[in-house]
XYZ file of C-alpha atoms in Angstrom:
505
model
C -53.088 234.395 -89.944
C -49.181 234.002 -89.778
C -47.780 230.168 -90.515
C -44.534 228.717 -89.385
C -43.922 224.834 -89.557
C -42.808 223.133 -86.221
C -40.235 220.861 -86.193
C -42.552 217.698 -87.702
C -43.836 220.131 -90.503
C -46.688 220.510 -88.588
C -48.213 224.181 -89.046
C -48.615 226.755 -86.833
C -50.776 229.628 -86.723
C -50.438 232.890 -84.427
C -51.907 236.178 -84.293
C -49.890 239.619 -84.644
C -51.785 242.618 -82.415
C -50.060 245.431 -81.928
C -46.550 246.952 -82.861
C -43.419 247.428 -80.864
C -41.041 244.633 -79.245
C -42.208 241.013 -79.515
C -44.300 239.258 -76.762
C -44.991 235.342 -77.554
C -48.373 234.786 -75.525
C -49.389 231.062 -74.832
C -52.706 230.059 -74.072
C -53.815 228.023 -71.053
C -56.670 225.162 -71.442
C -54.725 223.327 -71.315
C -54.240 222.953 -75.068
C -56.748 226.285 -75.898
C -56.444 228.320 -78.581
C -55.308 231.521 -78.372
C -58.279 233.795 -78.934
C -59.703 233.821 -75.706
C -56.426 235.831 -74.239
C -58.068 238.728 -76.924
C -55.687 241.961 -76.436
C -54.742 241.188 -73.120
C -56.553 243.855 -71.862
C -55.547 246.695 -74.098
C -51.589 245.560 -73.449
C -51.155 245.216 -77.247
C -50.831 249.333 -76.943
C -47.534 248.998 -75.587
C -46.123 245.528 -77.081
C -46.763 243.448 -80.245
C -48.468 240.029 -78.869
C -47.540 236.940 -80.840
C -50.256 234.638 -79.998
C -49.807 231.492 -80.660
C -52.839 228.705 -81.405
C -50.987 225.310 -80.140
C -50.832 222.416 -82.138
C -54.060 221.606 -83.146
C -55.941 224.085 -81.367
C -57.963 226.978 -83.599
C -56.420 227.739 -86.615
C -53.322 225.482 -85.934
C -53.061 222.328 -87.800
C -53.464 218.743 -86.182
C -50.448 217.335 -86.275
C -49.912 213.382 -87.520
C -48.408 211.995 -84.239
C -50.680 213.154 -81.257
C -48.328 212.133 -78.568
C -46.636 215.540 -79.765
C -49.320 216.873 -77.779
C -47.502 216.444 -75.050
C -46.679 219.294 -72.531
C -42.365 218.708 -72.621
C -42.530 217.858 -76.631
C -45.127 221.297 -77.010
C -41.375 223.195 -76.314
C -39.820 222.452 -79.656
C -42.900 224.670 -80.968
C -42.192 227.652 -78.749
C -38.827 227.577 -79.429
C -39.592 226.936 -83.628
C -42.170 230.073 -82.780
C -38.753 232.237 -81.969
C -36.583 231.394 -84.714
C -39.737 231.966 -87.182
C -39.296 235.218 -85.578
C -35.527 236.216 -85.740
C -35.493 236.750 -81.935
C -32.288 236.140 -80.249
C -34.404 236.464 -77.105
C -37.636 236.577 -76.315
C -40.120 237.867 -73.634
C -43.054 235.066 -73.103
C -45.907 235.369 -71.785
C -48.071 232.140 -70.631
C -51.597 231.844 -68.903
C -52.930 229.036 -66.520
C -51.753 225.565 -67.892
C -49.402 226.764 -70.298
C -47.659 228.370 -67.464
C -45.992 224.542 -67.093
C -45.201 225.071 -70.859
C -43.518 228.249 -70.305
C -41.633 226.956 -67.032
C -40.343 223.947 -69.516
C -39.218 226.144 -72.104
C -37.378 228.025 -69.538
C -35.688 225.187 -68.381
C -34.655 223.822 -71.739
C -33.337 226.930 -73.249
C -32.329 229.800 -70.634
C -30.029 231.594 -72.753
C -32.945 232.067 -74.934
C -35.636 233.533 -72.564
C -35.136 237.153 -71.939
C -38.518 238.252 -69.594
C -40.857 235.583 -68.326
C -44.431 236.545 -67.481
C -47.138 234.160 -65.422
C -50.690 234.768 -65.241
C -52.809 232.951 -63.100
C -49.990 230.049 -63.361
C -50.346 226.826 -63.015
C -47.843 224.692 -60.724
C -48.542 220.851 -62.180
C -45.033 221.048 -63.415
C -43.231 221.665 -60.596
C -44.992 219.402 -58.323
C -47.744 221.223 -56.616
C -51.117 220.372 -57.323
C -53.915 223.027 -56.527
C -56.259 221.213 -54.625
C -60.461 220.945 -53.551
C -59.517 222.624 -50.517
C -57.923 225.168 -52.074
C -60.891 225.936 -54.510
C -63.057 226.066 -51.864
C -61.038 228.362 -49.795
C -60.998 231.022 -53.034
C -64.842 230.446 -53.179
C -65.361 231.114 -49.558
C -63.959 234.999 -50.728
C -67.237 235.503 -52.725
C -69.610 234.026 -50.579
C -71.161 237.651 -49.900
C -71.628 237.665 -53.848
C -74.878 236.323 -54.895
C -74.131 235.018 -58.045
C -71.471 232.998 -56.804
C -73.566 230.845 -53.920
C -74.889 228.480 -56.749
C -71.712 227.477 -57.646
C -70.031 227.160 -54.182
C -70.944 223.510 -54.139
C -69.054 222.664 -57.112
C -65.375 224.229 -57.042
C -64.065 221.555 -58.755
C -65.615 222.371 -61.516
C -63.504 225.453 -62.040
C -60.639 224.057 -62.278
C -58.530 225.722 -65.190
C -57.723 222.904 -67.757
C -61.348 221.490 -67.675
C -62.920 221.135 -70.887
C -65.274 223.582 -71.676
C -68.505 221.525 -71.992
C -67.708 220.072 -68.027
C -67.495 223.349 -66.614
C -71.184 224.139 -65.013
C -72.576 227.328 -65.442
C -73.148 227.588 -61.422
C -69.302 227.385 -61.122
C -67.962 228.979 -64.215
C -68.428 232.396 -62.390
C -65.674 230.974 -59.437
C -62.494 232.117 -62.453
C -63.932 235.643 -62.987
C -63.640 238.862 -60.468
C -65.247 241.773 -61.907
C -66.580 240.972 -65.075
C -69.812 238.802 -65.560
C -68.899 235.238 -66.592
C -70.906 234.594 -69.641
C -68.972 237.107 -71.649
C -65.691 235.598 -71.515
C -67.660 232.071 -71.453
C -68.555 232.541 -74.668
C -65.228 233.614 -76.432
C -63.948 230.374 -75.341
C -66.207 227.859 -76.240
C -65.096 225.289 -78.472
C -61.328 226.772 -78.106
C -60.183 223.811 -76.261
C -59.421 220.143 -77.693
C -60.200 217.970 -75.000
C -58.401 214.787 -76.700
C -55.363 217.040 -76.940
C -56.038 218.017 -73.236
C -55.857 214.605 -72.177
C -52.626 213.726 -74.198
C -50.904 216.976 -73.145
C -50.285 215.794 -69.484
C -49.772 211.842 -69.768
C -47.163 210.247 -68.110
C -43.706 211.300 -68.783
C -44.738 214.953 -69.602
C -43.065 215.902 -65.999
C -40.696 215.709 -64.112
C -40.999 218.310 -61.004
C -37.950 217.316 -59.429
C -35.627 218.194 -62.245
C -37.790 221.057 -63.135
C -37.939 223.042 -60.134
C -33.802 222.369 -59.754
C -33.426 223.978 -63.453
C -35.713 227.178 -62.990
C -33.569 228.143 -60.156
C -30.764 228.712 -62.633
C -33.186 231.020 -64.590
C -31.529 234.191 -64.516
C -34.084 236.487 -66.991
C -36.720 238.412 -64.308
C -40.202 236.421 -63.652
C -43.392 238.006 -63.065
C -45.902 235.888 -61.553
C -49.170 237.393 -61.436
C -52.081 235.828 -59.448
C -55.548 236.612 -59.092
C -56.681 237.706 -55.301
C -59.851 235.204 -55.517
C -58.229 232.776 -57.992
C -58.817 229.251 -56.473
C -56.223 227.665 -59.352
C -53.855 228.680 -58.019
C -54.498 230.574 -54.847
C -51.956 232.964 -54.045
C -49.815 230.491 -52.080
C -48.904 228.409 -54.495
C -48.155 231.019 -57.026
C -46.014 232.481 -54.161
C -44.654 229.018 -54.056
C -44.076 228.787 -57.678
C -42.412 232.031 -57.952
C -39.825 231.446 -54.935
C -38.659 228.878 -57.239
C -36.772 231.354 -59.584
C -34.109 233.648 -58.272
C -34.950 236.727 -60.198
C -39.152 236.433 -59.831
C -41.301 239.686 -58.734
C -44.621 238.420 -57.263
C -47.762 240.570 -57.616
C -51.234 240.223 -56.492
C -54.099 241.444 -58.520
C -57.086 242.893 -55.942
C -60.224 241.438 -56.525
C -59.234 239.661 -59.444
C -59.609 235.713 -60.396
C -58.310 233.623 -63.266
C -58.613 236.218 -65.867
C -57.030 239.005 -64.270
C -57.056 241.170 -67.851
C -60.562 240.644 -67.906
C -61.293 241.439 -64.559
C -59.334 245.049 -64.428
C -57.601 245.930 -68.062
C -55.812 248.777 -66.588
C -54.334 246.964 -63.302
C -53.363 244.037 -65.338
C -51.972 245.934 -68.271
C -50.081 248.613 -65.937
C -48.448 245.963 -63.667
C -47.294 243.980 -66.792
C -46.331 246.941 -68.661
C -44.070 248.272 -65.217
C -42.293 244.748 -65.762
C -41.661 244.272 -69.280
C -40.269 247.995 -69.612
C -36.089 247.719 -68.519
C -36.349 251.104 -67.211
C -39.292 250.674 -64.899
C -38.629 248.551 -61.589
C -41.225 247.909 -58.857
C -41.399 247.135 -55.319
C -44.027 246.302 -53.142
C -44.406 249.552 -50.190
C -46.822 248.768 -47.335
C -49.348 246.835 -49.582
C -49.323 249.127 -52.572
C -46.771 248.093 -55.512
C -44.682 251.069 -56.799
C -43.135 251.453 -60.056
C -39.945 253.473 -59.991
C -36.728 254.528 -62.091
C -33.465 254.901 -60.843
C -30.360 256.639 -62.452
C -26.899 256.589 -61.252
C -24.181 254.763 -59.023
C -26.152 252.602 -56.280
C -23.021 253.286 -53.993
C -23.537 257.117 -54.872
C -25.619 259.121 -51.890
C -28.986 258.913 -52.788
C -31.832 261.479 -53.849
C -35.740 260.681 -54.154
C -37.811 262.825 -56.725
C -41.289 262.548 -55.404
C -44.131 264.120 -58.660
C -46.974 266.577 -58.329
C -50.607 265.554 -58.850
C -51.554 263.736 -61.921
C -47.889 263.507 -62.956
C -45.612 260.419 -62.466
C -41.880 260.026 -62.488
C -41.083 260.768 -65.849
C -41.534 264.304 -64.929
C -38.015 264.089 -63.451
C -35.983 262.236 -65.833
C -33.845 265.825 -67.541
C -33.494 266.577 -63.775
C -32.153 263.187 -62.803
C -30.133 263.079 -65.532
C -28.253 266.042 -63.983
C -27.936 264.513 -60.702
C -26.947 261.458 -61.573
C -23.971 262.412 -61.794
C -22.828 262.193 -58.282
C -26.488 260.973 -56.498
C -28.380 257.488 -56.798
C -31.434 259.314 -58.146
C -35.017 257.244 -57.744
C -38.182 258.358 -59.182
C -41.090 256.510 -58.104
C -44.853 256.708 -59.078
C -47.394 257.919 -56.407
C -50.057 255.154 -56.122
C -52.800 256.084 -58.141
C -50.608 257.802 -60.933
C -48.116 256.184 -63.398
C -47.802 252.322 -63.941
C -48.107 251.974 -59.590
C -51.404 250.550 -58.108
C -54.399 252.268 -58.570
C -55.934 251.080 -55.652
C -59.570 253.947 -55.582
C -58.621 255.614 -52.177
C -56.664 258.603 -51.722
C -55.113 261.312 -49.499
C -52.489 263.282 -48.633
C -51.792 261.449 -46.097
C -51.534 258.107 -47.607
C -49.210 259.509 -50.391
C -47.411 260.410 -47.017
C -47.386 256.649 -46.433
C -46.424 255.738 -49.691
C -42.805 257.559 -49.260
C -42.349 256.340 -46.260
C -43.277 253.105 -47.080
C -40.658 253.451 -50.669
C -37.591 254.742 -48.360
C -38.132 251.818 -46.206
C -38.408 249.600 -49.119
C -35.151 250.816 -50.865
C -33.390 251.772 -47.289
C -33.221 254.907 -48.139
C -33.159 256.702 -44.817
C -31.145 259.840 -44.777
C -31.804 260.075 -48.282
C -32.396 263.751 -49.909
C -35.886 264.119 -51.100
C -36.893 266.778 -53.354
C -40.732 267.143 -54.069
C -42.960 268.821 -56.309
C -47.151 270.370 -55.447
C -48.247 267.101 -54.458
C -45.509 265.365 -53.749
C -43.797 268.186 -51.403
C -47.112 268.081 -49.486
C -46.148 264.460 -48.993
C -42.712 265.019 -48.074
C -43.573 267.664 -45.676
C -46.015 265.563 -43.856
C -43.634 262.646 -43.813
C -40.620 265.213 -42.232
C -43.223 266.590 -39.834
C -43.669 262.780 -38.589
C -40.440 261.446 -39.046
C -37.910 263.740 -38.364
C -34.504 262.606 -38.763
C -35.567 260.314 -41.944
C -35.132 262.697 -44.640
C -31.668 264.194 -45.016
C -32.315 266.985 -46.784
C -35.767 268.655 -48.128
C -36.684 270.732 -50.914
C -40.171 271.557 -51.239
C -41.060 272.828 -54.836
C -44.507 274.422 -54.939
C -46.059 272.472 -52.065
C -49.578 273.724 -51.322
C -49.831 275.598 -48.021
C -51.009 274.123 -45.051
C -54.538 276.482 -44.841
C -57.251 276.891 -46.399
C -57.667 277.629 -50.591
C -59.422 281.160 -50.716
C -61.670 280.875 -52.701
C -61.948 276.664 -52.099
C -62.158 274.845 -55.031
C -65.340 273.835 -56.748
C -66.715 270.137 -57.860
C -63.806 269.076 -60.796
C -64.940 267.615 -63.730
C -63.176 264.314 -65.458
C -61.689 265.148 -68.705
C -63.320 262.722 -71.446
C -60.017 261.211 -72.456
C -57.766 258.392 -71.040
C -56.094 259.541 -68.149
C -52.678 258.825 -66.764
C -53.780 258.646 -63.643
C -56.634 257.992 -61.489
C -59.247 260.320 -61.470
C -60.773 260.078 -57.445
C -57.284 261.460 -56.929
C -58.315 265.218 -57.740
C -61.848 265.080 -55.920
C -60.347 263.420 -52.968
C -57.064 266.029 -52.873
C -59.272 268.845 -53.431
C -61.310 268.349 -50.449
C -58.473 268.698 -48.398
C -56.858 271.920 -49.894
C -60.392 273.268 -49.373
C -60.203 272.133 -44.911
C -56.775 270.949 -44.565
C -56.132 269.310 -41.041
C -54.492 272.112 -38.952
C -51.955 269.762 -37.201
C -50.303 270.413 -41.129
C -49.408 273.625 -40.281
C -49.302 273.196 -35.906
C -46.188 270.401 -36.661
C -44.588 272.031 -39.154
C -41.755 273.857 -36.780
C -40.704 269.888 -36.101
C -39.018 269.590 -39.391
C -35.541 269.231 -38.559
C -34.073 268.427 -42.174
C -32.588 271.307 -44.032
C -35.220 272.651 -46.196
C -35.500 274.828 -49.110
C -38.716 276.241 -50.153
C -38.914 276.997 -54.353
C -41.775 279.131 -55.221
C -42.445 279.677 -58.761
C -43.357 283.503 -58.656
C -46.263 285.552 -59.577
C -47.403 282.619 -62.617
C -46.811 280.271 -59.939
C -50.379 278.236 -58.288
C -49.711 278.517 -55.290
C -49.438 281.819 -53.238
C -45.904 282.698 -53.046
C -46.398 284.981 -49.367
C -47.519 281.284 -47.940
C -44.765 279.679 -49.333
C -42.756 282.302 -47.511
C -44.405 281.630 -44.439
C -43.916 278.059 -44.195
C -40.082 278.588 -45.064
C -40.203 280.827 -41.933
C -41.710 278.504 -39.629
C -39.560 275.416 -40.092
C -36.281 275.884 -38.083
C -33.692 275.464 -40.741
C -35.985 276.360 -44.263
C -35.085 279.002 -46.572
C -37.131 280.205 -49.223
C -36.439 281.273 -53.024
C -37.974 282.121 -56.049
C -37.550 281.156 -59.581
C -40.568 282.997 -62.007
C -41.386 280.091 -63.965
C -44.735 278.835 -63.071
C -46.278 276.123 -60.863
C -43.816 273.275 -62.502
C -40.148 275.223 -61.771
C -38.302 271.650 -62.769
C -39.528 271.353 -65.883
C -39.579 275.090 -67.193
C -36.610 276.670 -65.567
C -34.601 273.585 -65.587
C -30.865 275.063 -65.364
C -32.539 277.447 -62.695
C -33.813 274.765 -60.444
C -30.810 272.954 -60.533
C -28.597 275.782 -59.552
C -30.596 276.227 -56.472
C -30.204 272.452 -55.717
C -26.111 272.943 -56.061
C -26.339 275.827 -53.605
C -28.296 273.799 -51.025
C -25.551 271.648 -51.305
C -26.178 268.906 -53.943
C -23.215 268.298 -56.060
């Protein structure tokens, strides 16, 4: 393992997994070693995790003076950690306790921090203490689960912090979701130093007042990410903890606890991968979060690219690239697809719900909202409803509103990691196969302009239905560019021509 020496010569030991842009990952316990947070789910795929082992903690040495164990003088080794690593800035990552560590170094050195990420936080350091009641209240969520009734008398037990060997085995299974407890049990015995433990928060290691005051002069964007059935913290204090900064994003994990990477890899790793990534933003859409991209002036008029099925919103980036020339261009990801939630259920109708739910989020009423397969069915459902909240349509490739003849047969998932969710395609099929007829009885209530793209004879979709529904909504037109089903992508210049003569600049 990697050494650096802290400040007092003491060494330090962290782990390298991965490759890419640096991500410093403290360990909770408080004072654990780092081998319990493993690869963070799989998230060393998109960053290189630096994981530290604090002072005196797994391969880590013990340093001479223990009171160095304490939480405010464990900074000096996060910030010796960043100039071992030539980082001007650095994004940090912290779990449970450490997230009071983290919060610290934030404090101390702003200038320095350039992404802050907490899991399952803790809030000791600013002053609010989880408490019995609120353990209790996170157990009372599993009480259908019947592993979980043993433990139910003993939440305090699962308090994150507690050394290993006075956590019972009835409660240990309060911090974990999905995942059966005795797995991750076991990859973190004997990781914690329960003398350091006990040093790490004596008097003098806080002081909530002045902390709280300085993280609200923390400019660098905060993710706080909290477990749906974590009792330490519930979600109200780690809403709590993240109104405290002024650039924070709060996200909820479903059905999640204290190890949310554990619980659901993908979730975990696509929410934190959404935030880390500049490009990527996120907002939160009627329950579902939604990971976007946006090009452009914000004060220019604004276009939404909504992608087909099994696609996300890198589909559009040569096309918004175009536009963004005079257009605000967002891209968002469908739920289910993309870095988004991936939350099992799925229909037309809720992608539907999911634009609606984005233009709300982003005020984008009015806007111009282009849509390809998938995401034109959405954005023809959503005109049919709303009319008057789109500005302008243009339908590329949408799938009819009748029948498929022949229907579709039972799909098949491909063996290989998938980019998006796979109930998607068995859940979408069934509907091509017995759409609801209201699709195609409300479709003469669209009152945006509309243009209809087909993409000729290669084209999936059946070009003389495409001509129909440009027909039956009062102010559609219909052209056709022969490149296939995915017109944006191969016949790029082409598509964009017909988006200047339907009057985008």
């Amino acid at each position: 393992m990697p050494i650096l020496h802290a400040y007092d010569g003491t060494e330090l030991a962290y782990r390298l997994l991965g490759e890419g842009v640096p991500l410093i990952c403290l360990p909770g316990g408080p004072m654990g070693a780092g081998g319990y947070l493993g690869d963070l789910g799989g998230l060393s795929a998109r960053r290189q995790l630096v994981v530290l082992d604090l002072r005196g903690t797994g391969e880590s040495a013990v340093p001479d003076d223990p009171s160095t164990y304490r939480r405010d003088r464990l900074v000096d080794d996060v910030e010796a950690l960043r100039e071992h690593l030539g980082q001007e800035r650095v994004d940090l990552l912290a779990h449970s306790a450490s997230a009071g560590l983290a919060a610290l170094y934030a404090a101390r050195h702003p200038q320095r921090l350039r992404s802050l990420v907490l899991i399952a936080p803790g809030t000791r350091a600013v002053g609010t203490e989880v408490t019995g009641k609120d353990r209790r209240g996170a157990g009372e969520l599993r009480r259908d689960e019947p592993r979980y009734a043993a433990g139910r008398d003993a939440p305090e037990a699962t308090r994150p912090g507690r050394d290993a060997g006075e956590v019972t085995s009835a409660a240990e299974p309060f911090t974990q979701g999905r995942r059966d407890a005795r797995v991750h049990a076991a990859t973190t015995s004997g990781q914690t130093d329960s003398g350091a433990a006990r040093v790490h928060c004596r008097d003098g290691a806080f002081d909530p007042t002045a902390t709280a005051a300085a993280l609200r002069d923390v400019t660098a964007p905060v993710l706080v990410l909290a477990g749906e059935c974590d009792g330490g913290p519930t979600l109200d204090r780690a809403a709590e903890l993240a109104a405290l900064f002024p650039n924070a994003e709060f996200a909820v994990q479903r059905g999640a606890a204290h190890y949310p990477w554990l619980d659901d890899p993908g979730a975990f790793v696509r929410t934190v991968e959404a935030f880390l990534d500049p490009d990527v933003l996120s907002v939160q859409a009627g329950g579902i979060r939604l990971a976007h991209r946006a090009w452009g002036d914000p004060s220019a008029p604004p276009v939404v690219l909504v992608h087909g099925r099994c696609g996300d919103s890198r589909t559009w980036t040569r096309i918004a690239g175009h536009l963004a020339d005079a257009h605000r261009v967002y891209a968002f990801d469908f739920r289910g697809h993309g870095l988004s939630d991936w939350p099992g259920r799925y229909s037309f109708e809720l992608f539907r719900d999911d634009l609606h739910a984005f233009l709300e989020a982003r005020n984008l009423a009015g806007a111009t909202v282009v849509g390809h397969s998938m995401g034109a069915a959405a954005a023809c459902l959503l005109a049919e409803r709303e009319p008057g909240l789109i500005g302008r349509l243009v339908l590329e490739e949408p799938p009819p509103p009748f029948p498929l003849d022949p229907p579709r047969g039972p799909a098949e998932r491909p063996d290989e990691e998938l980019d998006f969710d796979w109930p998607v395609v068995p859940s979408t099929d069934a509907q091509l196969n017995e759409p609801d007829p209201e699709w195609w009885g409300r479709i003469g209530s669209i009152t945006a302009p509309t243009l209809v793209i087909g993409g000729g004879p290669a084209g999936r979709i059946a070009q003389r239905g495409l001509a129909r529904m440009a027909e039956r909504i009062p102010r559609g037109r219909f052209v056709t560019i022969d490149a296939g089903h995915l017109v944006h992508t191969g016949r790029p210049d082409e598509f964009l021509a017909e988006l200047r003569a339907f009057g985008l600049a």
